[in-house]
Amino acid sequence: MSSQPLEPSRKTEILNFDAEQRCKYLLKQVVANQQVWILTDEHGSVMVTTDEEDCIPVWPNEEFAQMWATNEWEGFEPKAIPLTQWHKKWTSGLEEDELSVVVFPLPDDEGAVLYPTELDDEIRQMANKVK
């Protein structure tokens, strides 16, 4: 499911959102597009440490994920995880590995950190709102 690139003014607006606003934006986009975006290479997905939590960063679309693929993450590629697969495999897998999720980080703002089940619950709540 590929979406149209954002208009530059809209992209700038979103990039100026605080962590909570970016989280809400991600939830809406994940529900609308039925996918969560991560960065991966041949070894697996990007992992970061924030406030002593090991996390997998997630983004609302390929465009924002690609923005993160610089410096130490150069060479990582955006990958869409279908929402059904996220619910069935990723949430429990992240929980078992004691990993959290950092939601829509930016190079200068790490974003909200949630437990995988919290993110799952937030996605389900958003999906129920848009029905």
CSV table of C-alpha atoms in Angstrom, one decimal:
chain,number,residue,atom,x,y,z
A,1,MET,CA,0.0,0.0,0.0
A,2,SER,CA,1.9,3.1,-1.2
A,3,SER,CA,0.6,6.5,-0.4
A,4,GLN,CA,1.3,9.8,-2.1
A,5,PRO,CA,4.2,11.8,-0.8
A,6,LEU,CA,3.1,14.6,1.6
A,7,GLU,CA,2.9,18.2,0.4
A,8,PRO,CA,6.0,20.0,1.7
A,9,SER,CA,3.9,22.3,3.9
A,10,ARG,CA,2.1,19.4,5.5
A,11,LYS,CA,5.3,17.5,6.1
A,12,THR,CA,6.8,20.6,7.8
A,13,GLU,CA,3.7,20.9,9.9
A,14,ILE,CA,3.9,17.3,11.0
A,15,LEU,CA,7.6,17.5,11.8
A,16,ASN,CA,6.8,20.4,14.1
A,17,PHE,CA,4.3,18.3,16.1
A,18,ASP,CA,5.3,17.4,19.7
A,19,ALA,CA,5.8,13.7,20.6
A,20,GLU,CA,2.1,13.3,21.7
A,21,GLN,CA,0.8,14.9,18.4
A,22,ARG,CA,3.1,12.7,16.4
A,23,CYS,CA,1.8,9.6,18.3
A,24,LYS,CA,-1.8,10.5,17.4
A,25,TYR,CA,-0.8,11.1,13.8
A,26,LEU,CA,0.9,7.7,13.6
A,27,LEU,CA,-2.1,6.0,15.1
A,28,LYS,CA,-4.4,7.5,12.5
A,29,GLN,CA,-2.1,6.7,9.7
A,30,VAL,CA,-1.5,3.1,10.9
A,31,VAL,CA,-5.2,2.5,11.0
A,32,ALA,CA,-5.9,4.2,7.7
A,33,ASN,CA,-3.1,2.4,5.8
A,34,GLN,CA,-3.1,-0.9,7.8
A,35,GLN,CA,0.6,-0.9,8.2
A,36,VAL,CA,3.4,0.1,10.6
A,37,TRP,CA,6.8,1.2,9.2
A,38,ILE,CA,10.2,0.2,10.6
A,39,LEU,CA,13.8,0.3,9.4
A,40,THR,CA,15.6,-2.9,8.6
A,41,ASP,CA,18.9,-4.2,7.2
A,42,GLU,CA,20.2,-7.7,6.7
A,43,HIS,CA,20.6,-8.2,10.4
A,44,GLY,CA,17.0,-7.1,11.4
A,45,SER,CA,15.3,-3.9,12.5
A,46,VAL,CA,16.8,-0.7,14.0
A,47,MET,CA,17.0,-0.7,17.8
A,48,VAL,CA,17.6,2.3,19.9
A,49,THR,CA,18.0,2.9,23.6
A,50,THR,CA,16.0,5.7,25.2
A,51,ASP,CA,16.0,6.4,29.0
A,52,GLU,CA,17.4,2.9,29.5
A,53,GLU,CA,14.7,1.2,27.5
A,54,ASP,CA,15.6,-0.8,24.4
A,55,CYS,CA,13.2,0.1,21.7
A,56,ILE,CA,12.1,-0.5,18.1
A,57,PRO,CA,11.3,2.8,16.4
A,58,VAL,CA,8.1,2.9,14.3
A,59,TRP,CA,6.8,5.5,11.8
A,60,PRO,CA,3.5,6.3,10.1
A,61,ASN,CA,4.9,6.0,6.6
A,62,GLU,CA,7.9,5.3,4.4
A,63,GLU,CA,8.8,8.9,3.9
A,64,PHE,CA,9.3,9.6,7.7
A,65,ALA,CA,11.0,6.3,8.2
A,66,GLN,CA,13.5,7.1,5.4
A,67,MET,CA,14.3,10.4,7.1
A,68,TRP,CA,15.8,8.4,10.0
A,69,ALA,CA,18.0,6.3,7.7
A,70,THR,CA,21.1,8.6,8.0
A,71,ASN,CA,24.4,8.6,9.8
A,72,GLU,CA,24.6,5.4,11.9
A,73,TRP,CA,21.4,4.1,10.3
A,74,GLU,CA,22.5,4.8,6.7
A,75,GLY,CA,21.8,1.7,4.6
A,76,PHE,CA,18.7,0.7,6.6
A,77,GLU,CA,15.6,0.4,4.4
A,78,PRO,CA,12.0,1.3,5.4
A,79,LYS,CA,9.8,-1.8,5.6
A,80,ALA,CA,6.0,-1.9,6.0
A,81,ILE,CA,4.7,-4.4,8.5
A,82,PRO,CA,1.0,-5.2,7.8
A,83,LEU,CA,-1.1,-4.3,10.8
A,84,THR,CA,-2.5,-7.9,11.1
A,85,GLN,CA,1.1,-9.2,11.3
A,86,TRP,CA,1.9,-6.4,13.8
A,87,HIS,CA,-1.0,-7.5,16.1
A,88,LYS,CA,-0.3,-11.3,15.7
A,89,LYS,CA,3.5,-11.5,15.8
A,90,TRP,CA,5.3,-8.2,16.6
A,91,THR,CA,3.5,-7.2,19.8
A,92,SER,CA,4.0,-10.5,21.5
A,93,GLY,CA,7.6,-10.9,20.1
A,94,LEU,CA,8.6,-7.5,21.4
A,95,GLU,CA,7.1,-8.2,24.8
A,96,GLU,CA,8.9,-11.5,25.0
A,97,ASP,CA,12.2,-9.7,24.1
A,98,GLU,CA,11.4,-7.0,26.7
A,99,LEU,CA,11.5,-4.3,24.0
A,100,SER,CA,9.5,-1.1,24.0
A,101,VAL,CA,8.4,0.9,21.0
A,102,VAL,CA,9.5,4.5,20.3
A,103,VAL,CA,6.7,6.1,18.3
A,104,PHE,CA,7.6,8.4,15.4
A,105,PRO,CA,11.0,9.6,16.5
A,106,LEU,CA,12.7,12.5,14.8
A,107,PRO,CA,16.4,13.1,14.6
A,108,ASP,CA,16.1,15.7,17.4
A,109,ASP,CA,13.2,14.3,19.4
A,110,GLU,CA,13.0,10.7,20.4
A,111,GLY,CA,9.2,10.5,20.5
A,112,ALA,CA,6.8,8.7,22.9
A,113,VAL,CA,8.0,5.4,24.4
A,114,LEU,CA,5.3,2.8,24.8
A,115,TYR,CA,5.2,-0.9,25.7
A,116,PRO,CA,4.1,-3.0,22.7
A,117,THR,CA,0.8,-3.9,24.3
A,118,GLU,CA,0.1,-0.2,24.9
A,119,LEU,CA,0.7,0.6,21.3
A,120,ASP,CA,-1.4,-2.3,20.3
A,121,ASP,CA,-4.3,-1.0,22.5
A,122,GLU,CA,-3.9,2.5,21.2
A,123,ILE,CA,-4.1,1.2,17.6
A,124,ARG,CA,-7.2,-0.8,18.4
A,125,GLN,CA,-8.9,2.1,20.1
A,126,MET,CA,-8.2,4.4,17.1
A,127,ALA,CA,-9.5,1.7,14.8
A,128,ASN,CA,-12.8,1.6,16.8
A,129,LYS,CA,-13.1,5.4,16.6
A,130,VAL,CA,-12.9,5.4,12.8
A,131,LYS,CA,-15.4,2.6,12.3
